Short mmCIF file of C-alpha atoms in Angstrom, two decimals:
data_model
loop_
_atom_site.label_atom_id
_atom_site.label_comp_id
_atom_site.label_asym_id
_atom_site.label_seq_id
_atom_site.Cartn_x
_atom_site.Cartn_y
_atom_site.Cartn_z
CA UNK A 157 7.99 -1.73 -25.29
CA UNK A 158 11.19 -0.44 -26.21
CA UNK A 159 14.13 1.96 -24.66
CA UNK A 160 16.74 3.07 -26.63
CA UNK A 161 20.21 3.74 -25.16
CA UNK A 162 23.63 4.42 -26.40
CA UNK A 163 26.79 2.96 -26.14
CA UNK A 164 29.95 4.53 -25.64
CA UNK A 165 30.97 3.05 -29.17
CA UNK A 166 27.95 5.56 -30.19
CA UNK A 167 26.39 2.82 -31.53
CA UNK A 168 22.52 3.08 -31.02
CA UNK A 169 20.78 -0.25 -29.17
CA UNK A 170 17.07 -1.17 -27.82
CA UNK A 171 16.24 -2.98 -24.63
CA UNK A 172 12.88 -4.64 -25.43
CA UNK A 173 11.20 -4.97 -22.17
CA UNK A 174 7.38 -6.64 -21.92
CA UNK A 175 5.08 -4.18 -23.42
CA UNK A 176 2.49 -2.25 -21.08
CA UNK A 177 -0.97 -4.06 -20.71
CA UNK A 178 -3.74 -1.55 -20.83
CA UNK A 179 -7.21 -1.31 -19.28
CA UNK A 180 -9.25 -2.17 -22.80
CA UNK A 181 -6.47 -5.37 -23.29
CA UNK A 182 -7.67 -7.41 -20.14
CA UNK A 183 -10.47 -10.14 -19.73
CA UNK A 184 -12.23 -8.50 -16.95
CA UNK A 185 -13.92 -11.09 -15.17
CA UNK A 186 -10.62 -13.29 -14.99
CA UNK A 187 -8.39 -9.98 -13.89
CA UNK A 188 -10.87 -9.70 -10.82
CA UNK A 189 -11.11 -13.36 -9.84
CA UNK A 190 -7.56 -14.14 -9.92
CA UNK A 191 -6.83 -10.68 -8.25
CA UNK A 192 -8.98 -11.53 -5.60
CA UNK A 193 -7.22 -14.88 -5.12
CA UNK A 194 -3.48 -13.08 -5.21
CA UNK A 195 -3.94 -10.29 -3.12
CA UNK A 196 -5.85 -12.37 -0.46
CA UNK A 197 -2.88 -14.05 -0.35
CA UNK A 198 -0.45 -11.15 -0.16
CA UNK A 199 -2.77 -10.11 2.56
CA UNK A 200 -2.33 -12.85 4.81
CA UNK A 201 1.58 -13.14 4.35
CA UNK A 202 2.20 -9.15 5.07
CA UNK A 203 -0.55 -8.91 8.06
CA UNK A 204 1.53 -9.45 11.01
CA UNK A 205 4.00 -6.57 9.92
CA UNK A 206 0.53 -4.32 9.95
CA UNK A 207 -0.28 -5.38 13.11
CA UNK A 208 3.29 -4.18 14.44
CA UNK A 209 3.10 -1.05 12.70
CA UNK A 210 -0.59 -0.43 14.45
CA UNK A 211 0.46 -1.04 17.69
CA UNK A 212 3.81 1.06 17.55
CA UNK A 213 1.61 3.91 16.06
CA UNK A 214 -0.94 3.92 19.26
CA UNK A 215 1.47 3.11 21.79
CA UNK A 216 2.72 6.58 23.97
CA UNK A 217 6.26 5.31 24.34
CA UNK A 218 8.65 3.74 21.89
CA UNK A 219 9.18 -0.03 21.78
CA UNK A 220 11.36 -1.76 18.97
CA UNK A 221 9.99 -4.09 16.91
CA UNK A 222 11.50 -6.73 18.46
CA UNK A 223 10.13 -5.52 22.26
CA UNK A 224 6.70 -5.66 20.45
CA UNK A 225 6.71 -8.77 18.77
CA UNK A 226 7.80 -10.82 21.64
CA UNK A 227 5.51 -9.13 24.01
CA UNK A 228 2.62 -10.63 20.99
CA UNK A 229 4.13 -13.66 21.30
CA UNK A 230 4.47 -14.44 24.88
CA UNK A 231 1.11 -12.68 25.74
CA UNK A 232 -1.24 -13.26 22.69
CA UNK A 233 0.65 -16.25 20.81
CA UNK A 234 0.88 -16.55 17.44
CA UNK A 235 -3.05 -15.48 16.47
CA UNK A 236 -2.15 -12.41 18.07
CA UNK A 237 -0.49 -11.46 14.86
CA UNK A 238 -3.40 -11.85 12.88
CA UNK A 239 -6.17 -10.36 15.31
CA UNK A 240 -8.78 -8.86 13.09
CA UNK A 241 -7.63 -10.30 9.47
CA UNK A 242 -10.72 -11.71 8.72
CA UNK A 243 -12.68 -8.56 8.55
CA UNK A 244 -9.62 -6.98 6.77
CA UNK A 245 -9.70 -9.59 4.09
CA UNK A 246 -13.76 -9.44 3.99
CA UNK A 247 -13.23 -5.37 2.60
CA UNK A 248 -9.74 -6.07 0.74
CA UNK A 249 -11.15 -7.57 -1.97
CA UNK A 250 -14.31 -4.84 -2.82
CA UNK A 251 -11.63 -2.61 -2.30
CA UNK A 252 -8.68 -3.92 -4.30
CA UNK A 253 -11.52 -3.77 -6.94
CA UNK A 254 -11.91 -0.68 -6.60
CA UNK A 255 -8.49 0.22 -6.76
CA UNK A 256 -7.53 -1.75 -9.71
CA UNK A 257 -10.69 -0.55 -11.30
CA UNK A 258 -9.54 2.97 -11.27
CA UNK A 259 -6.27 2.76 -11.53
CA UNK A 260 -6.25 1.18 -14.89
CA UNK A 261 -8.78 3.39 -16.19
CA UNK A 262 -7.35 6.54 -14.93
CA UNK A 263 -3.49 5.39 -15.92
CA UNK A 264 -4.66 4.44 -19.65
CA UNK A 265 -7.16 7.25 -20.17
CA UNK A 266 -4.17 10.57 -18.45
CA UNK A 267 -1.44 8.69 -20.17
CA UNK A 268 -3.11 8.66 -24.01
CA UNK A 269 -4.15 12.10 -23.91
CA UNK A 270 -0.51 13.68 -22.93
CA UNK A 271 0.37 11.82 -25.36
CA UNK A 272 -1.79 13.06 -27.70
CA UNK A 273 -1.00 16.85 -26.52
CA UNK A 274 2.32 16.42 -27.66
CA UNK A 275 4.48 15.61 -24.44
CA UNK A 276 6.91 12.67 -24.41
CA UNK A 277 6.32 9.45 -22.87
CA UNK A 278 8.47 9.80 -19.82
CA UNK A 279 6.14 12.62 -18.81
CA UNK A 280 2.57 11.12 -19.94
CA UNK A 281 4.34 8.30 -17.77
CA UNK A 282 5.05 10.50 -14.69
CA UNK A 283 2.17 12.50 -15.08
CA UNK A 284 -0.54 9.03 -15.61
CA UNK A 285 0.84 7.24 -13.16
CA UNK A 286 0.23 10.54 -10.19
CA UNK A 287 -3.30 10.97 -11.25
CA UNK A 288 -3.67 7.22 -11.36
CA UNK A 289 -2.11 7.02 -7.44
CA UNK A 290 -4.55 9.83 -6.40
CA UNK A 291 -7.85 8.42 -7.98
CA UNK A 292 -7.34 4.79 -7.07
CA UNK A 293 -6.55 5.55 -3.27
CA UNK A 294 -9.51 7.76 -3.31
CA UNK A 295 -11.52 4.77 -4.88
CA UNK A 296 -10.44 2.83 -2.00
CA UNK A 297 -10.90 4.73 0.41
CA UNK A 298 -14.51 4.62 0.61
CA UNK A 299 -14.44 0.72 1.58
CA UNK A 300 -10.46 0.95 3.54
CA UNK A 301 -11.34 3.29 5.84
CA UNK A 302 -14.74 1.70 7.80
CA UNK A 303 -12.53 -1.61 7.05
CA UNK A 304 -9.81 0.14 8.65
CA UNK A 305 -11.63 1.53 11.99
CA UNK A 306 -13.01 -2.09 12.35
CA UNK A 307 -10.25 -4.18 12.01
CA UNK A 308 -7.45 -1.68 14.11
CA UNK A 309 -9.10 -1.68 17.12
CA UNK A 310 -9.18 -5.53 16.70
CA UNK A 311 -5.32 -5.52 16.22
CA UNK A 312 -4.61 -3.40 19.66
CA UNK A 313 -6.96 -5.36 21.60
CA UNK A 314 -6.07 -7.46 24.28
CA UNK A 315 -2.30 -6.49 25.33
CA UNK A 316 -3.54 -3.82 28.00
CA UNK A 317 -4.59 -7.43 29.66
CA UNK A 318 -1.37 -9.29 29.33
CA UNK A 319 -0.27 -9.00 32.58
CA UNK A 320 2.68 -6.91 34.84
CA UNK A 321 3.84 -3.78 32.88
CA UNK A 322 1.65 -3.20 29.66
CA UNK A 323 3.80 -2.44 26.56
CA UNK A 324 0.82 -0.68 25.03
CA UNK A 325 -1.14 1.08 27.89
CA UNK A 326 -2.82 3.88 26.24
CA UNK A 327 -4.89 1.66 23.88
CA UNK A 328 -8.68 1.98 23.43
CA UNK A 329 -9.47 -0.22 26.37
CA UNK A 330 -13.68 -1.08 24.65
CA UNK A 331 -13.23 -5.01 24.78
CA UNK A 332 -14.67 -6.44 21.26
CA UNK A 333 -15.28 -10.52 20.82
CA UNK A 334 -15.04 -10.04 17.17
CA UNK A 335 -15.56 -7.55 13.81
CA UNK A 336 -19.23 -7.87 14.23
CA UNK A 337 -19.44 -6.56 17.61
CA UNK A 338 -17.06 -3.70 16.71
CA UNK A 339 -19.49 -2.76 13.90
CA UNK A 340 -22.21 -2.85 16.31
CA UNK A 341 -20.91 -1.42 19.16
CA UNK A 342 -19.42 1.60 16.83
CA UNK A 343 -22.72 2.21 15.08
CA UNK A 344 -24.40 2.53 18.82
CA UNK A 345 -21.94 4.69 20.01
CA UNK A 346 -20.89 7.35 17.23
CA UNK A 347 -23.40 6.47 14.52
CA UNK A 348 -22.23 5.67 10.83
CA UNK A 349 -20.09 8.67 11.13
CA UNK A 350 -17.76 6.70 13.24
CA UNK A 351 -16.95 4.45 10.18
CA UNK A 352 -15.04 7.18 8.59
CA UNK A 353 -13.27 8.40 11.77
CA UNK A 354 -9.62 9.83 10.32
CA UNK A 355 -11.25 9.63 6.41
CA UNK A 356 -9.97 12.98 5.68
CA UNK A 357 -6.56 12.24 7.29
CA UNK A 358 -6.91 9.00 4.79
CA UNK A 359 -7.23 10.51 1.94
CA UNK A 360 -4.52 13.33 2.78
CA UNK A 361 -2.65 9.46 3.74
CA UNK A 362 -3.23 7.77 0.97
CA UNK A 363 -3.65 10.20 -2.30
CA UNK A 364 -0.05 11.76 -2.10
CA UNK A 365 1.22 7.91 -0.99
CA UNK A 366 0.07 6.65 -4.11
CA UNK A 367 0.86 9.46 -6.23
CA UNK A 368 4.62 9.02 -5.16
CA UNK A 369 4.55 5.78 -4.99
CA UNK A 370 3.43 5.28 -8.74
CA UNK A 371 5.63 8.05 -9.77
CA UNK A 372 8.85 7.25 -8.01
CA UNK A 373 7.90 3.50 -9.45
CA UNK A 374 7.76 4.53 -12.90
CA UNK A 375 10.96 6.85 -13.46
CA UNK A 376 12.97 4.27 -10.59
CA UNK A 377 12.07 1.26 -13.54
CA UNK A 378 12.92 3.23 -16.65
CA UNK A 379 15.91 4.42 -15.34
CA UNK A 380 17.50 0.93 -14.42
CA UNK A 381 16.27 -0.08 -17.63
CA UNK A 382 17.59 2.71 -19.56
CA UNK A 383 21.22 2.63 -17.19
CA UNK A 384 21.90 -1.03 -17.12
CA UNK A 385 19.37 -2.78 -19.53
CA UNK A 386 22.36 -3.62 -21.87
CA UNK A 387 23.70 -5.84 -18.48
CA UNK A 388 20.52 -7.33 -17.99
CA UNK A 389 19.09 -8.92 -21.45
CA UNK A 390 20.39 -11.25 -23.82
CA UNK A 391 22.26 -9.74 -27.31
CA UNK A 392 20.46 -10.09 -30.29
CA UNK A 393 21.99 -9.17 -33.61
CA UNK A 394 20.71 -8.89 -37.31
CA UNK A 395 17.72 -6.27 -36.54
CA UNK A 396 15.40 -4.80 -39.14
CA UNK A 397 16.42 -1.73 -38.02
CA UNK A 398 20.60 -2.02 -37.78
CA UNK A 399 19.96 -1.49 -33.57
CA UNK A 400 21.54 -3.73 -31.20
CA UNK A 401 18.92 -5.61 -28.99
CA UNK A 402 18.84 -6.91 -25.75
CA UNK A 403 16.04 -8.77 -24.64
CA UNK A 404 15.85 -9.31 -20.56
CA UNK A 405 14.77 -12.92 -19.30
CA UNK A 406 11.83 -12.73 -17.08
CA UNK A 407 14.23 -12.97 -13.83
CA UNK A 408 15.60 -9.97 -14.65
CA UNK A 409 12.22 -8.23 -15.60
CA UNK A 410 10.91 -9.57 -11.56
CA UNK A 411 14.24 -8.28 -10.28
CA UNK A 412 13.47 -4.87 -11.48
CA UNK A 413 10.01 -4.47 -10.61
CA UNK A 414 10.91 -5.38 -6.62
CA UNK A 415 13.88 -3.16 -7.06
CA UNK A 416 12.00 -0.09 -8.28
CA UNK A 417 9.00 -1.21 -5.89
CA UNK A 418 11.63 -0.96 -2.86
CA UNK A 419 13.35 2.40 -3.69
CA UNK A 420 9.17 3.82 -4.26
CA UNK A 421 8.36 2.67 -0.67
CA UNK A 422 10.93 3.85 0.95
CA UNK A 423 10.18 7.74 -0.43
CA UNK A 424 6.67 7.02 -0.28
CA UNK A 425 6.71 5.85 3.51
CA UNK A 426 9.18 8.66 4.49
CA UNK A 427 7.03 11.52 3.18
CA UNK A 428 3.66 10.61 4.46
CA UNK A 429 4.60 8.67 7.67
CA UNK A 430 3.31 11.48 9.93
CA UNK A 431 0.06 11.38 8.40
CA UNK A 432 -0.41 8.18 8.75
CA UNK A 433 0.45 7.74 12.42
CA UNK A 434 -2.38 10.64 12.94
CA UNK A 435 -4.97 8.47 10.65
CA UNK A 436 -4.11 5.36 12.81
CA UNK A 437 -4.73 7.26 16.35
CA UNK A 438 -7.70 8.66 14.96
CA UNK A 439 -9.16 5.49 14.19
CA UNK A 440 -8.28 4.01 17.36
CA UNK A 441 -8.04 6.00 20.27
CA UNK A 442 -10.72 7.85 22.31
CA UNK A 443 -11.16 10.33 25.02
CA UNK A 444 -12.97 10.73 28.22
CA UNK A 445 -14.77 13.95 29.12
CA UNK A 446 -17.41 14.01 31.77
CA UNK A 447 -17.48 9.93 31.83
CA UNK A 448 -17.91 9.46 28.27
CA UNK A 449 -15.72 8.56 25.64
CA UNK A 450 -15.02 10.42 22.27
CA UNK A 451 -13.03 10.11 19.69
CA UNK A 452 -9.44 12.09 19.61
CA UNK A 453 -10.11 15.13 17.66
CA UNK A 454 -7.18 16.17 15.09
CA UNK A 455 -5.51 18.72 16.94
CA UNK A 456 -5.79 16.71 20.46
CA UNK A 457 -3.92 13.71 18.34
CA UNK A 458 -0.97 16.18 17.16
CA UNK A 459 -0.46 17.42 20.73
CA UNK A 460 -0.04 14.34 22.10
CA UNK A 461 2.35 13.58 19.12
CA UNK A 462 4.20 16.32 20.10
CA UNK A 463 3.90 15.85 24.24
CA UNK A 464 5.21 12.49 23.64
CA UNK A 465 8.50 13.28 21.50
CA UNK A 466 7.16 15.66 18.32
CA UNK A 467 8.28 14.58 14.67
CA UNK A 468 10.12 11.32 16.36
CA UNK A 469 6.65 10.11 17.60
CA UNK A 470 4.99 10.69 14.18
CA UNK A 471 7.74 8.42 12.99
CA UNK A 472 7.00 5.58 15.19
CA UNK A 473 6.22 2.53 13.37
CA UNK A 474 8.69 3.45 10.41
CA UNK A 475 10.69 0.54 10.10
CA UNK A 476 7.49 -2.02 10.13
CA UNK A 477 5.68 0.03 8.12
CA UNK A 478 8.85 0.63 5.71
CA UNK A 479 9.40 -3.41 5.69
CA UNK A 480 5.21 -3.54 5.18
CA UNK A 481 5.02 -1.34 2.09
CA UNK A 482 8.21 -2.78 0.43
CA UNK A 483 7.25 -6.14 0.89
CA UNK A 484 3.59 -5.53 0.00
CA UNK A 485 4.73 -3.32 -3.19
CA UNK A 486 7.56 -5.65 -4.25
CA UNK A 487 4.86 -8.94 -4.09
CA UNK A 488 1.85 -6.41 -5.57
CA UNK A 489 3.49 -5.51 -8.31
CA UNK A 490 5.20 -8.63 -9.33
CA UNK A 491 2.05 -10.54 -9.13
CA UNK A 492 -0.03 -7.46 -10.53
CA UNK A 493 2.22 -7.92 -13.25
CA UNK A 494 1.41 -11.12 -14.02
CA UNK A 495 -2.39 -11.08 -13.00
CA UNK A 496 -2.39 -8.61 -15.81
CA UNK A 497 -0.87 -11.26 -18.15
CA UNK A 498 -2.95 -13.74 -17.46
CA UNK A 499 -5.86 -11.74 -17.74
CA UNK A 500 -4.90 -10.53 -20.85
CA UNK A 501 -7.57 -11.16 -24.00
CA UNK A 502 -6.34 -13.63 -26.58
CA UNK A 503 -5.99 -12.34 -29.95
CA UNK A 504 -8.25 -14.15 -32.80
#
């Protein structure tokens, strides 16, 4: 893949970055067992900053994320950072599948035929990459969100027992010994409905996230490349077509895909942060009326949002979550990257 600049000499030049690896390129069964592998492993390494976001999100006051992590520590220990990651990891991987899956298919398939129609390949780009972010987080979504009910109530469990002062004392006080006895005790109580508690909220979550996400991702990486590419490859002279060339190392090519990655999640978190704060409370928290408990419906969740400080409270969790996404992103995509290389088909 090539992007052409110019100089101020007005002298034409090419910066020839690694060319885009589509859907029909990859060896399918090797793209889903090494993804598996990677993102398991991304998984582990980012949980405790989703556990802090969780937490924050449910809690009815504001702690920092300092407060909250050494509360975890001195009350829970170290595991307490990693309460429920083994049923998060058990429906990451069906649903990374699924997100991969579709987000391949959908980027290759959008981005051909605006191409085809006649518009330019910054906007089949733009355009491929926000219908990709909508259908793979919808794809997901179907496995995330009973993954997500499950797992949450895990994470909050336990602190409203810590001793003195709780920091977290509106939590959903059911005590759980593990995911299997949240699935059960769920199922008994609200049915297979109360898998997809906050799976509208999700999607309304998760489908603009992506769609930003993969947007903002897209234009942030061919604008550095288009900007400064000429500072970031090595000179090569003597083309076939009279162009100057610059060819980045792969350092540089990593350094620009967690650059862009950052600058996405940090839009992508600020716009839908509110929505996600309801999604989390919805999953998590109940009511009592006449002695029985119910889930939070969505307009008692925003007035307690707004009792408890209005758009500040939806905000709660920012930072971690911030931290979470550009960490995640900047680690996805790298790796991604290269799961897609590897998993390329070799040419006879």
């Amino acid at each position: 893949m090539s992007l052409r600049t110019t100089q101020q000499d007005d002298s034409s030049s090419e910066i020839h970055i690694p060319a885009e690896i589509d859907w029909h390129m990859l060896d399918k069964s090797k793209f889903f067992f090494l993804g598996a592998a990677l993102f398991s492993g991304v998984s582990a390494a980012l949980y405790p900053m989703v556990v802090l976001k969780t937490r924050q999100q449910v809690s009815s006051s504001h702690y920092s994320c300092i407060n909250m992590s050494c509360a975890i520590m001195r009350y829970e220990g170290f595991r307490g950072f990693y309460k429920g990651f083994g049923t998060s990891l058990m429906g990451t991987i069906p649903a990374r599948a699924l997100y991969m899956t579709a987000l391949e298919v959908t980027k290759s398939n959008v981005g051909t035929a605006f191409v085809e129609l006649g518009f330019s390949d910054n906007t089949a780009t733009a355009v491929a990459s926000a219908a990709a972010g909508v259908a793979s987080a919808m794809s997901a979504q179907l496995v995330w969100t009973p993954i997500d009910v499950v797992s949450q109530r895990l994470m909050v469990q336990g602190s409203c027992n810590s001793g003195g002062k709780s920091i977290l004392s509106n939590l959903n006080s059911e005590n759980y010994r593990n995911g299997f006895d949240v699935f059960r005790k769920i199922l008994c109580a609200d049915g297979p409905r109360g898998f997809y508690r906050g799976f509208g909220i999700s999607i309304l979550t998760y489908a603009p996230s992506n769609a930003v996400w993969w947007t903002s991702y897209s234009m942030v990486h061919r604008f550095i490349w288009s900007s400064f590419g000429s500072c970031l490859g090595n000179r090569e002279q003597n083309l076939d077509n009279g162009c100057v060339g610059f060819r980045p190392n792969s350092k540089a090519v990593v350094g620009v895909q967690g650059l862009s990655a950052v600058v996405a999640s940090g839009v992508s978190a600020i716009v839908t942060m509110p929505f996600d704060t309801i999604k989390t409370r919805l999953q998590v928290l109940d009511t009592e009326e006449n002695g029985r408990r119910r889930p939070l419906t969505f307009v008692q969740t925003v007035r307690n949002l707004v009792n408890e400080g209005g758009l500040f409270a939806c905000y709660r969790g920012l930072g971690p979550r911030w931290v979470s996404m550009s960490m995640s992103a900047t680690t996805m995509i790298t790796t991604y990257e290269f799961l897609k290389r590897m998993s390329t088909k070799r040419q006879d």
